[in-house]
Coordinates of C-alpha atoms (C1' of nucleotides) and ligand atoms in Angstrom, one line a residue:
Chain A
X1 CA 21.4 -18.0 7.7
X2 CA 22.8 -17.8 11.4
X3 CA 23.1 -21.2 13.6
X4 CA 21.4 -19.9 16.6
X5 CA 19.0 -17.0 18.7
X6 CA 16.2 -16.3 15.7
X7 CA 13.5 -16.9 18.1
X8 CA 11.5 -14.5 16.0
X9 CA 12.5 -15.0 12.7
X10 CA 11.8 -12.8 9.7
X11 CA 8.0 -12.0 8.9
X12 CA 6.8 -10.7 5.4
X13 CA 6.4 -7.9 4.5
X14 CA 2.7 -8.7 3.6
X15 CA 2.0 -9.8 6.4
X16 CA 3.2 -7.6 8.5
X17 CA 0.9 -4.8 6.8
X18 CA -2.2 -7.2 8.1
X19 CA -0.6 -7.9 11.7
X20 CA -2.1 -4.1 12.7
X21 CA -5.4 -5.2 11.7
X22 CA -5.9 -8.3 13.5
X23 CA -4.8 -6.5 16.2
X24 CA -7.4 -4.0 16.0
X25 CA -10.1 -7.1 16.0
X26 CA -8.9 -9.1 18.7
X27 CA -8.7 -6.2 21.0
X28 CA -12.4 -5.8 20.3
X29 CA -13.3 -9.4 20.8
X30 CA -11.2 -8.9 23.9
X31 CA -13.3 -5.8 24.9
X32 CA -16.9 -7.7 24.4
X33 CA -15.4 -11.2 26.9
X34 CA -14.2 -13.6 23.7
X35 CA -11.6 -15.8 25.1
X36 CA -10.7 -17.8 21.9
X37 CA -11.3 -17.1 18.1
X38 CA -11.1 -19.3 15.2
X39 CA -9.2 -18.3 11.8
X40 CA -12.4 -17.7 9.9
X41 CA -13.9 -15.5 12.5
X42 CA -10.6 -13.1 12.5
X43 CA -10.2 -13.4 8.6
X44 CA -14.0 -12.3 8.3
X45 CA -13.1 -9.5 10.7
X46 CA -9.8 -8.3 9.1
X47 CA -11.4 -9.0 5.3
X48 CA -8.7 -11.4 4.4
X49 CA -8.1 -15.2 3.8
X50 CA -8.6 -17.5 6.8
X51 CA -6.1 -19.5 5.7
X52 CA -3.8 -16.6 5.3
X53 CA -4.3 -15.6 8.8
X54 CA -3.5 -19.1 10.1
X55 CA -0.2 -19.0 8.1
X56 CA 0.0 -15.5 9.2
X57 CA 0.3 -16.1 13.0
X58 CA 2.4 -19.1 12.5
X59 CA 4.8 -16.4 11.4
X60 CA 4.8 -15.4 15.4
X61 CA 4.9 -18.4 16.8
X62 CA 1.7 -17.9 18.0
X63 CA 0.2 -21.2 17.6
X64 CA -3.6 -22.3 18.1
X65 CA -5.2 -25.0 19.5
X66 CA -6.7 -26.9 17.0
X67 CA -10.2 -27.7 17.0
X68 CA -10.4 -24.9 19.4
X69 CA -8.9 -21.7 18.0
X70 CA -6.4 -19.2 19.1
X71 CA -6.5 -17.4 22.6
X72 CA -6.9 -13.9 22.2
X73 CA -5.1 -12.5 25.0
X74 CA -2.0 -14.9 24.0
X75 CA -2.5 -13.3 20.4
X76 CA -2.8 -9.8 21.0
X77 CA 0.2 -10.4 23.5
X78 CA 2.9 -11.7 20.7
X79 CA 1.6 -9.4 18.0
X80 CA 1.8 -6.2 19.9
X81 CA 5.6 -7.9 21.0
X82 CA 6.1 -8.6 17.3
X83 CA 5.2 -4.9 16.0
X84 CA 6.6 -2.5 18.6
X85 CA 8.1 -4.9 21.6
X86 CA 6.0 -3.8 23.8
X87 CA 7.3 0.0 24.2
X88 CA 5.7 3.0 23.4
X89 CA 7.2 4.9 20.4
X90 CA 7.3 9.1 20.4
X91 CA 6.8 10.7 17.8
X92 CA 7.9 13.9 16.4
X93 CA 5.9 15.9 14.0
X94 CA 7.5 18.5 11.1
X95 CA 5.7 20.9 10.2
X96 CA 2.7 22.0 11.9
X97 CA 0.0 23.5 9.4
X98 CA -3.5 22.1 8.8
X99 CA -2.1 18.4 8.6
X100 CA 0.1 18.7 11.6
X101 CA -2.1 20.2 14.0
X102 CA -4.9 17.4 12.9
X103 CA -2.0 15.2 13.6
X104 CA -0.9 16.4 16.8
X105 CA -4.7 15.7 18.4
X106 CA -5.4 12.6 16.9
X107 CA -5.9 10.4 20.0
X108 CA -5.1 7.4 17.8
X109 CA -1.6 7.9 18.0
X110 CA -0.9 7.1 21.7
X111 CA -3.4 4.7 21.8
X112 CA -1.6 2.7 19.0
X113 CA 1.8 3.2 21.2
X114 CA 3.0 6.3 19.2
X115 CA 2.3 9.6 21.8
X116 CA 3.0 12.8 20.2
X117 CA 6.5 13.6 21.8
X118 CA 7.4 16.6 19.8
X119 CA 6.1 19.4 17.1
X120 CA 8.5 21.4 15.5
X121 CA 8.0 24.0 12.5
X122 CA 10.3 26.3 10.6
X123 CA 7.7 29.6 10.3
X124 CA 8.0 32.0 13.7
X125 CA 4.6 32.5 13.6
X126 CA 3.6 29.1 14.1
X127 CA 6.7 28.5 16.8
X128 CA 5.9 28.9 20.2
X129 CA 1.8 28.3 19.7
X130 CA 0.4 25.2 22.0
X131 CA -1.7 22.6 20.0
X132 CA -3.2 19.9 22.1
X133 CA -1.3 21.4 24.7
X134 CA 2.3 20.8 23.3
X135 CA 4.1 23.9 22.0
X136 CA 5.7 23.8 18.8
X137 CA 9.3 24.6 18.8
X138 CA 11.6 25.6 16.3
X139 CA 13.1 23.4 13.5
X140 CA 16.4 24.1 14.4
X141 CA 15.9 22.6 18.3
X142 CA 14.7 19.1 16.4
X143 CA 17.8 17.1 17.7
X144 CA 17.1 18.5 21.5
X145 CA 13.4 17.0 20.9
X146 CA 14.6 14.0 19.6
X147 CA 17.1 13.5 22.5
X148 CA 15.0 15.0 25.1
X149 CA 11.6 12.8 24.6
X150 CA 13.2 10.0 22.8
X151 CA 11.7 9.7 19.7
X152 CA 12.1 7.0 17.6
X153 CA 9.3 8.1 14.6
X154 CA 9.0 11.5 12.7
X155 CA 6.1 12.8 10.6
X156 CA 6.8 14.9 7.9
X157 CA 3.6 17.3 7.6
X158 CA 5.3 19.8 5.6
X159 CA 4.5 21.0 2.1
X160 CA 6.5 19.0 -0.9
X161 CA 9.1 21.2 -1.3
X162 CA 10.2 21.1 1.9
X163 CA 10.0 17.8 2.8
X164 CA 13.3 16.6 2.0
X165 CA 14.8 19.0 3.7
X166 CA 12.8 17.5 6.6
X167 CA 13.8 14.5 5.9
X168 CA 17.6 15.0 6.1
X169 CA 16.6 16.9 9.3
X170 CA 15.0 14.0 10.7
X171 CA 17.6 11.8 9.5
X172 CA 20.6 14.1 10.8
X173 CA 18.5 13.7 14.5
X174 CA 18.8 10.0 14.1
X175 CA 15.6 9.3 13.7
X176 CA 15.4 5.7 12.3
X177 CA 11.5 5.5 10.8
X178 CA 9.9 8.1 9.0
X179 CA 6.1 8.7 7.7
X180 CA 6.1 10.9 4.9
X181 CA 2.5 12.8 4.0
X182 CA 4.0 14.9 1.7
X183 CA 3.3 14.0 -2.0
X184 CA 6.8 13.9 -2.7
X185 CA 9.9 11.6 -3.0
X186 CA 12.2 12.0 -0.7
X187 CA 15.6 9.8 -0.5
X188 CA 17.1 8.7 2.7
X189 CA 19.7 6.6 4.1
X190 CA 19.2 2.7 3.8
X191 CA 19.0 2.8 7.2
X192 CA 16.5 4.6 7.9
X193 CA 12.9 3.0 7.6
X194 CA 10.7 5.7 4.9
X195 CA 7.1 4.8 4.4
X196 CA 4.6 7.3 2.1
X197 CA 1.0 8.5 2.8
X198 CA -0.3 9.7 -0.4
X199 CA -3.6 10.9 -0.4
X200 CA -3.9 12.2 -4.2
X201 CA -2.6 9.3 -5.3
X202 CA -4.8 7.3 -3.2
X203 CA -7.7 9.5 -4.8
X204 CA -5.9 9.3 -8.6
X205 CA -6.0 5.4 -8.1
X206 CA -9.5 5.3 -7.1
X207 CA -10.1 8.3 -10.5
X208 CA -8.6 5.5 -12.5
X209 CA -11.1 2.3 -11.5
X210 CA -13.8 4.8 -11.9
X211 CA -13.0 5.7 -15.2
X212 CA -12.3 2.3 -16.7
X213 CA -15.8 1.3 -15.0
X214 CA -17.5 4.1 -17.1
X215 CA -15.2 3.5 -20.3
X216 CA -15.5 -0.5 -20.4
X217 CA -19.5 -0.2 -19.4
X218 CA -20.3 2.2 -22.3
X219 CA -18.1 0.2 -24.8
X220 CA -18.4 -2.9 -23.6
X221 CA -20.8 -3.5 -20.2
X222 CA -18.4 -6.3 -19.0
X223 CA -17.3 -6.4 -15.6
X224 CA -14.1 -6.9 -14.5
Chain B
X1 CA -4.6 -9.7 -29.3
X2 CA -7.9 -9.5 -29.4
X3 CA -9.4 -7.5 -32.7
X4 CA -11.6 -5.0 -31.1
X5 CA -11.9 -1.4 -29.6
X6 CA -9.8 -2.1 -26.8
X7 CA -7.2 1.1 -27.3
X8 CA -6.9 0.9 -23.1
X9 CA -6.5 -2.1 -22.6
X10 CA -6.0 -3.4 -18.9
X11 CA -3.7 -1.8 -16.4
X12 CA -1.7 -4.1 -13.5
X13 CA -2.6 -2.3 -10.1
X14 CA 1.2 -2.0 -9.2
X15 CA 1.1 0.2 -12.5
X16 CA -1.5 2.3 -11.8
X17 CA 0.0 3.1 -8.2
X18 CA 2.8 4.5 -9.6
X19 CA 1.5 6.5 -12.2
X20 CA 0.5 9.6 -10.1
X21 CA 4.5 9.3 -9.1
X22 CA 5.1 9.6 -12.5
X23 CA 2.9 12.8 -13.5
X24 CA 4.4 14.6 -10.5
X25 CA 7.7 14.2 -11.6
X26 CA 6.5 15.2 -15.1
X27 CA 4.6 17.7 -14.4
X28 CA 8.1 19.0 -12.4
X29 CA 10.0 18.3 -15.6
X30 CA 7.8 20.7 -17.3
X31 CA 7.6 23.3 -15.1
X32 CA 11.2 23.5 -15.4
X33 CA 11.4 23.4 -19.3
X34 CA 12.4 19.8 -20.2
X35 CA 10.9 18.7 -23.3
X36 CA 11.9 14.9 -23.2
X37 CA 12.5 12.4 -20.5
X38 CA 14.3 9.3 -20.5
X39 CA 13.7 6.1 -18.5
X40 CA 16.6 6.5 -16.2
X41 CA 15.4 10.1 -15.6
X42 CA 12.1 9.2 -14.7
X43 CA 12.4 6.2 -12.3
X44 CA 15.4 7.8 -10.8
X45 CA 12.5 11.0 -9.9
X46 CA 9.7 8.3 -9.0
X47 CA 12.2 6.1 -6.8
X48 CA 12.2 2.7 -8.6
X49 CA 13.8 0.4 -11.7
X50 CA 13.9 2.0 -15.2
X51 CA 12.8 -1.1 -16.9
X52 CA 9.8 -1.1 -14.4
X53 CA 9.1 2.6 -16.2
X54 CA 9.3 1.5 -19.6
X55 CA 6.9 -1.3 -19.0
X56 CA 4.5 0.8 -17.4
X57 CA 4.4 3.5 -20.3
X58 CA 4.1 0.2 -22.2
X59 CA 1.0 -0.2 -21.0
X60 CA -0.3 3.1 -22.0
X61 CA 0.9 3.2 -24.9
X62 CA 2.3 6.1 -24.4
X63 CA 5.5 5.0 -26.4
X64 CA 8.9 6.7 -26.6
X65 CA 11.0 7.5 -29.2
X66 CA 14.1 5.2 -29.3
X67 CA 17.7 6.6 -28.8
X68 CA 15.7 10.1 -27.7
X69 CA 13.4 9.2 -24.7
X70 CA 10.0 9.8 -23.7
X71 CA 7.6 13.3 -24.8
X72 CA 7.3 14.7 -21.4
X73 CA 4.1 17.2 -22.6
X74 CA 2.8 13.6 -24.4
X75 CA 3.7 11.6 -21.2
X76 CA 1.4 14.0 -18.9
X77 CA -1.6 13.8 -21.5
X78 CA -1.6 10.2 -21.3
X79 CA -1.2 9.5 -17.5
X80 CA -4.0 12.0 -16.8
X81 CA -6.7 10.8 -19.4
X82 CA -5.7 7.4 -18.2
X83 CA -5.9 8.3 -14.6
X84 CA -8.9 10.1 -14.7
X85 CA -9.5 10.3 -18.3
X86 CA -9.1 14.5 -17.9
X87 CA -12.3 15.0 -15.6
X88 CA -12.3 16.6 -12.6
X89 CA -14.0 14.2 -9.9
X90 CA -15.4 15.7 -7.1
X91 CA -15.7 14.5 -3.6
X92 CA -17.2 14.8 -0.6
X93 CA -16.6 14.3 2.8
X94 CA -18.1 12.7 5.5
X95 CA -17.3 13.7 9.0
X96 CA -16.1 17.3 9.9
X97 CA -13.7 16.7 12.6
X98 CA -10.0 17.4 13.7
X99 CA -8.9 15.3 10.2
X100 CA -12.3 16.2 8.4
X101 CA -11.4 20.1 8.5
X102 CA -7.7 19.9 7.7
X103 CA -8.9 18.1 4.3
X104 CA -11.8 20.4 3.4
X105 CA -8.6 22.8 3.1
X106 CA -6.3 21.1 1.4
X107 CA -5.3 22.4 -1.8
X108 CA -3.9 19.3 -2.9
X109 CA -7.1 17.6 -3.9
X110 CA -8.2 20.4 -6.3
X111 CA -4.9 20.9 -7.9
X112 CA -4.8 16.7 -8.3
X113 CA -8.6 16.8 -10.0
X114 CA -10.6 16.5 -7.1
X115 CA -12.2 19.5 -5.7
X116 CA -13.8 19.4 -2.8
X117 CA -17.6 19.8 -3.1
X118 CA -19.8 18.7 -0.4
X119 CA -19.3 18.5 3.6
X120 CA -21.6 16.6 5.9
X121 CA -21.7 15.6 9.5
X122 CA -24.3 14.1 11.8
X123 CA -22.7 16.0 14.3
X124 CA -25.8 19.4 14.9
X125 CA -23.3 21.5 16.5
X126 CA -21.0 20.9 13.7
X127 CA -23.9 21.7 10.9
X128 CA -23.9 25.1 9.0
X129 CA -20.3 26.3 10.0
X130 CA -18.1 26.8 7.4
X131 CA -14.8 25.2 6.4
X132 CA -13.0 26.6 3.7
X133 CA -15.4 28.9 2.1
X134 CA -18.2 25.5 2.1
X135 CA -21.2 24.8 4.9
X136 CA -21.1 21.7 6.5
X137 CA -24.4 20.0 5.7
X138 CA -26.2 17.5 7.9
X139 CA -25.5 13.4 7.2
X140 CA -29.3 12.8 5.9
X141 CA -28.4 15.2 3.1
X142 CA -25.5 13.5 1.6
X143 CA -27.9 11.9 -1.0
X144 CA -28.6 15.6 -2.2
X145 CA -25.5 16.9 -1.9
X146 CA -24.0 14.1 -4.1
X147 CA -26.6 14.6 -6.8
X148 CA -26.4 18.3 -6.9
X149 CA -22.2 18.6 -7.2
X150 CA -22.5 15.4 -9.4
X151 CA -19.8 13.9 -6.1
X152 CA -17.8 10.4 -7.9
X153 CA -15.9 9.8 -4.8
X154 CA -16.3 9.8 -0.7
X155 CA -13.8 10.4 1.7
X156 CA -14.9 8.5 5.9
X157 CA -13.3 10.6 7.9
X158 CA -15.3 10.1 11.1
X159 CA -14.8 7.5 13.9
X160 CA -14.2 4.3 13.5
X161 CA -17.3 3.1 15.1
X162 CA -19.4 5.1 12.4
X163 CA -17.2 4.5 9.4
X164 CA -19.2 1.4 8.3
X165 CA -23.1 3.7 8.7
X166 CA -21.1 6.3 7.0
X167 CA -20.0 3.9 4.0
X168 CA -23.3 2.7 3.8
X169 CA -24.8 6.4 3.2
X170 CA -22.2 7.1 0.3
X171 CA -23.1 3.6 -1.5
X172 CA -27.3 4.4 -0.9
X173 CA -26.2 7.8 -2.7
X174 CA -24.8 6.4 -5.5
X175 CA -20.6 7.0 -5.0
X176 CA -18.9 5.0 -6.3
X177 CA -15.4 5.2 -5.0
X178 CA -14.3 5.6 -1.1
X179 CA -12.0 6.3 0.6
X180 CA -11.5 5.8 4.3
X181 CA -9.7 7.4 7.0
X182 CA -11.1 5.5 10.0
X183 CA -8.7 2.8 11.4
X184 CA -11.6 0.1 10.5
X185 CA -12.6 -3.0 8.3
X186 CA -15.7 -1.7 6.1
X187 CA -17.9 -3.9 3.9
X188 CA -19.1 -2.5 1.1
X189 CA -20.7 -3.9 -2.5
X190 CA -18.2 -5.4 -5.3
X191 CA -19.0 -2.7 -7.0
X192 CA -18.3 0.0 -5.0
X193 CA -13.9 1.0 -5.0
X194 CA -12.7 1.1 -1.5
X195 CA -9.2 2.1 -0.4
X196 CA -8.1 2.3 2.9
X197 CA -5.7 5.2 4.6
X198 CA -4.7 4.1 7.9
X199 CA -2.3 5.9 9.7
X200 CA -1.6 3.7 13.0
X201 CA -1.2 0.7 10.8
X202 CA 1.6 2.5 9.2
X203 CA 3.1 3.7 12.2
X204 CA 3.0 0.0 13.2
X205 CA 4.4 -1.1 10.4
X206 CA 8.0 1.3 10.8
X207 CA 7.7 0.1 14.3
X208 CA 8.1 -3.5 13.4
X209 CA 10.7 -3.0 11.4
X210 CA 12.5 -0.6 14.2
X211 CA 11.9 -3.4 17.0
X212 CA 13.2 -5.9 14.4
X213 CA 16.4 -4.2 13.5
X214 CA 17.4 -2.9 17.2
X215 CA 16.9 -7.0 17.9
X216 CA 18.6 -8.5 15.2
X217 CA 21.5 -5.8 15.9
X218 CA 21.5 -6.9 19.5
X219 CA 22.3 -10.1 18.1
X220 CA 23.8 -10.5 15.4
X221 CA 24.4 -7.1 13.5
X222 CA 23.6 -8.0 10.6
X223 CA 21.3 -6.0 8.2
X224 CA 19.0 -7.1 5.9
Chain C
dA1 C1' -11.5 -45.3 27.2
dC2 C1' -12.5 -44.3 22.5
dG3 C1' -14.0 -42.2 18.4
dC4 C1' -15.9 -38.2 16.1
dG5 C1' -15.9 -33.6 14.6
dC6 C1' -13.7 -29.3 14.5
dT7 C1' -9.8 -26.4 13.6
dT8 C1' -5.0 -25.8 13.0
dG9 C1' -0.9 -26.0 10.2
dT10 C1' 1.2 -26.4 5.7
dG11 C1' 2.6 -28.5 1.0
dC12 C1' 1.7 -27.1 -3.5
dA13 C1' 0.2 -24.8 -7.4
dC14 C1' -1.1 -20.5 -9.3
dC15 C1' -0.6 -15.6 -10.2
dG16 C1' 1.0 -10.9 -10.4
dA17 C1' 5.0 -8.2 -10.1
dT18 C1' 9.9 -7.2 -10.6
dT19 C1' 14.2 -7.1 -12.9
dC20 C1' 17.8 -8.6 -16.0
dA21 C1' 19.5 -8.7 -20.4
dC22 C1' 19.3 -8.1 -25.1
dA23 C1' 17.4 -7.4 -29.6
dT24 C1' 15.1 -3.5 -32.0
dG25 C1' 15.0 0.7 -34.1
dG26 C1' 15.3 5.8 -34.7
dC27 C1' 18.4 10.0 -34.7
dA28 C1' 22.4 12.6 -35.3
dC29 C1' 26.6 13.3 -37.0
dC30 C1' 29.9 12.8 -40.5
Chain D
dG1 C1' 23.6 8.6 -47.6
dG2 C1' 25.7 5.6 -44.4
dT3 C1' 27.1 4.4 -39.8
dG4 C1' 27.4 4.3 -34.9
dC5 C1' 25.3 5.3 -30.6
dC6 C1' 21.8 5.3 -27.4
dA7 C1' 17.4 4.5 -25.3
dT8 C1' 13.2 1.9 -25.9
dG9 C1' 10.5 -2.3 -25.7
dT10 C1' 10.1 -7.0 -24.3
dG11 C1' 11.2 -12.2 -23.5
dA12 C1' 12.1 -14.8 -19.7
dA13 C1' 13.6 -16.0 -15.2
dT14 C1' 12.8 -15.0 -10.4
dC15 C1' 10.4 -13.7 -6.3
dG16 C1' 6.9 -13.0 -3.0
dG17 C1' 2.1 -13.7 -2.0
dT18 C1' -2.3 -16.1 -2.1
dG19 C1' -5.5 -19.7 -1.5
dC20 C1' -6.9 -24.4 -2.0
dA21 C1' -7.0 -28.7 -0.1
dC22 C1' -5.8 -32.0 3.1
dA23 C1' -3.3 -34.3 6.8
dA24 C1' -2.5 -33.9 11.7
dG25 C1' -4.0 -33.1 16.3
dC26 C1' -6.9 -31.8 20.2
dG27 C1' -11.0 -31.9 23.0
dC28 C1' -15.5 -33.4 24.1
dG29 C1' -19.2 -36.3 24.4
dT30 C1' -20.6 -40.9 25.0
Ligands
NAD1 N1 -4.1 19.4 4.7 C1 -4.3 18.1 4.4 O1 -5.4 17.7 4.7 C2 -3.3 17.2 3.8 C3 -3.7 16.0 3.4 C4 -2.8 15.1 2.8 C5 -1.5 15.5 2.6 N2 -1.2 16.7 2.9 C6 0.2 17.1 2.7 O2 0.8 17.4 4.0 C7 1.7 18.5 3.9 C8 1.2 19.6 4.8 O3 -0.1 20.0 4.4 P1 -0.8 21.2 5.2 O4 -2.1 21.4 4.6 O5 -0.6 21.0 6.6 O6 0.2 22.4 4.7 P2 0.4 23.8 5.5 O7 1.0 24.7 4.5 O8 -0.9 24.2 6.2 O9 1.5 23.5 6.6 C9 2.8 23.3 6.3 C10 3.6 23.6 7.6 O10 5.0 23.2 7.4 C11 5.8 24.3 7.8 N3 7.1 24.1 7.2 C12 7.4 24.5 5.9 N4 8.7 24.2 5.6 C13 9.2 23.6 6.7 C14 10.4 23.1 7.1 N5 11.4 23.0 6.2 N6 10.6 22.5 8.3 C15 9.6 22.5 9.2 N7 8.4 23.0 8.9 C16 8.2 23.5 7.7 C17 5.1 25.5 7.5 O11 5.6 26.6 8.3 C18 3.6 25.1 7.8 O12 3.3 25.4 9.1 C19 1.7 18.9 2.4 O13 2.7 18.3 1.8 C20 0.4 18.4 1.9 O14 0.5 18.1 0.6 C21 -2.1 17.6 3.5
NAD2 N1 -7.2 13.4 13.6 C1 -6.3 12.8 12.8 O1 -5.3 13.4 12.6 C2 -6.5 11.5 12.2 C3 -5.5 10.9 11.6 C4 -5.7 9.6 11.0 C5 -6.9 9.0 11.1 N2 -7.9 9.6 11.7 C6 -9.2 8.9 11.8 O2 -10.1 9.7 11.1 C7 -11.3 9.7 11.8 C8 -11.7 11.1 12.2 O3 -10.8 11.6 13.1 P1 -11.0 12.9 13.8 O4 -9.8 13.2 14.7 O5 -11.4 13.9 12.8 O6 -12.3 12.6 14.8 P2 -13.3 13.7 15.3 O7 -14.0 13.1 16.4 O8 -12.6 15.0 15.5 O9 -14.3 13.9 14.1 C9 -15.3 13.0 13.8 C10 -16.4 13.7 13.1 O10 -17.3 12.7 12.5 C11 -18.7 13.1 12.9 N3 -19.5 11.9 12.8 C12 -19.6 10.9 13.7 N4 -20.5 10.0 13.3 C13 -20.9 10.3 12.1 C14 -21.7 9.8 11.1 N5 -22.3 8.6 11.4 N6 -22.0 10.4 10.0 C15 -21.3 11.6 9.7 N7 -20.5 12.2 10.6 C16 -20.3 11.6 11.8 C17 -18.6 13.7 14.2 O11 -19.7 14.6 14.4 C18 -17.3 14.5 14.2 O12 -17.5 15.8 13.7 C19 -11.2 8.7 13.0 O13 -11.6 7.5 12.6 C20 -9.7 8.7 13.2 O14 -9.3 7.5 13.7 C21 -7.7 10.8 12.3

DNA sequence: ACGCGCTTGTGCACCGATTCACATGGCACC
DNA sequence: GGTGCCATGTGAATCGGTGCACAAGCGCGT
């Protein structure tokens, strides 16, 4: 496409969902002294492929020693550069109601690079109340958080009918990635980076398997 | 195809994932008095191509009239018998913590089908308070607790390191679908239904694609 | 110094999913 | 009753992803 600086050059979507996970497992076999890993012993770990994670990581340049195996350190080095360069990203949470305050002390978040930077609600009585010893503050003042803390991510946590309206609030802030929780669809620029978190339809998906199971195995008893 | 008593026949996976986007929006259309929907309509509610609708409903045979559109009130019986085939499925929960408590009150999962019915920690100081109305009972009775409530589906939401034990309990009792909060790779019989809900692996997915854009717009300014 | 074994890196074929484009067919209006 | 319009339903091409299978390459032991 371009003649020239593509060091890093684009990475699949696919795999890019996985990179997270290997990263999980190599800063484990970090933590217990493992200096090298083979493919099959991060596939087994992540569930997937071994040869998927080989032509995974030749996605990042991040290439092995064969007969050896890949260095760990050197690995979890060039994924965590590959997912977030390096730099923490704040967050800022909308809407902070039994969702949101799980949210806001879920110690995941800045140990993943994403520290709680912001909570912000629209109902008074939930303004000005501390939660993992941040205060919320009010919808309107999302911009000031956003500039003030430099957030980069926002959570909606609100209920459905508001989340669009979070949305363009987090949009309008300039906010360019968004994680949606709300079981809703909510449009945004094509700029801006929306990804969903849909627990009933993760449930209504898993409702569906179950019920062919039971409908096939009184009918039928063949297995998939 | 085939001359048998296969009225469902098999459903692609992308199709099922989209279907409870699709009764949402329905169930919206209703609420609000439509009567019939048309392809355009519905994918421009769910967020994707129209001919990607019709081939869904296609599968379920659910079929539309031509020139006129789709039965909305026909549309929503068909998605939810398919989904869930109309029963309720209850679930419980493993792990009463920060996450643990904000979905033992979320009203989302009874008004989707899935009432919450059991709670259970291993945690003592957590045993016998009450969330939402329901005890929390101790880990060694999930067994019980799934029999009584007649439980279909299990919801990990306790630390990683205790996800896997904790998936182990809900397949010795019997559940057959689970799904799990904790950021970890869980092994479970072919069997058993496992979906995954991982929140820092989304968050490091936006922030690939953040890093990725504010480099390539560095660079080149191109967008992709 | 040399060969053997182990692991990487990847070409290729298969598969599911998406999307275009168009034929098909029912409804409403005249 | 006939005709035109409009949305469905689907054939076919395309695209991205997966996984097998194998050649290439590195290190280690002899
Ligand atoms: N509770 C859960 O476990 C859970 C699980 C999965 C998904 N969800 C979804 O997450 C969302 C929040 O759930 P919840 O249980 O926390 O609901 P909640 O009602 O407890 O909290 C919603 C909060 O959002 C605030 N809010 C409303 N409109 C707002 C706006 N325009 N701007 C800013 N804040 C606004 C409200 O004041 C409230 O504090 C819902 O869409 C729900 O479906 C919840
Ligand atoms: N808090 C959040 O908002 C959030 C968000 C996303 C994911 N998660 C994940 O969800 C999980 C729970 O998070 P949390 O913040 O609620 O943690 P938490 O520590 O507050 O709660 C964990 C609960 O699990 C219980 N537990 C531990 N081992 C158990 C076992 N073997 N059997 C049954 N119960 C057991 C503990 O007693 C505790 O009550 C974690 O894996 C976390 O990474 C949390």
């Amino acid at each position: 496409m371009n003649g020239g600086s593509d060091r890093r050059e684009v990475i699949p979507e696919a795999t890019v969902a996985r990179l997270p996970v290997y990263l999980r497992g190599l800063v484990e076999l970090a933590e217990s002294g493992m200096a090298t890993v083979s493919s099959v012993e991060l596939a087994d770990l992540a569930g997937v492929n071994a040869a998927n994670v080989r032509k995974d990581l030749s996605y990042l340049h991040a290439h092995g020693t064969r007969g050896v195996g890949y260095q760990v350190d050197h690995l979890i080095g060039e994924i965590s550069l590959a997912l977030g360069g390096g730099e923490p990203s704040p967050v800022v949470i909308v809407g902070i109601g039994n969702l949101g305050r799980a949210l806001s002390q879920y110690d995941g978040f800045v140990a993943g690079g994403f520290p709680v930077a912001g909570l912000v609600d629209a109902d008074p009585a939930v303004v000005g109340r501390y939660i993992g010893g941040r205060v919320v503050r009010p919808v309107e003042e999302l911009a000031d958080v956003v500039t003030e803390s430099g957030c980069t991510v926002g959570i909606i946590a609100t209920p459905s009918a508001s989340a669009q309206e979070a949305a363009d609030h987090l949009v309008a802030a300039g906010i360019p990635s968004i994680l949606n929780f709300a079981p809703a669809v909510v449009h945004v620029p094509e700029d801006v980076d929306l990804r969903q978190v849909d627990l009933a339809t993760e449930l209504q998906i898993l409702g569906y398997h179950q019920h062919r199971r039971m409908a096939s195995g009184a009918n039928a008893g063949a297995v998939g």
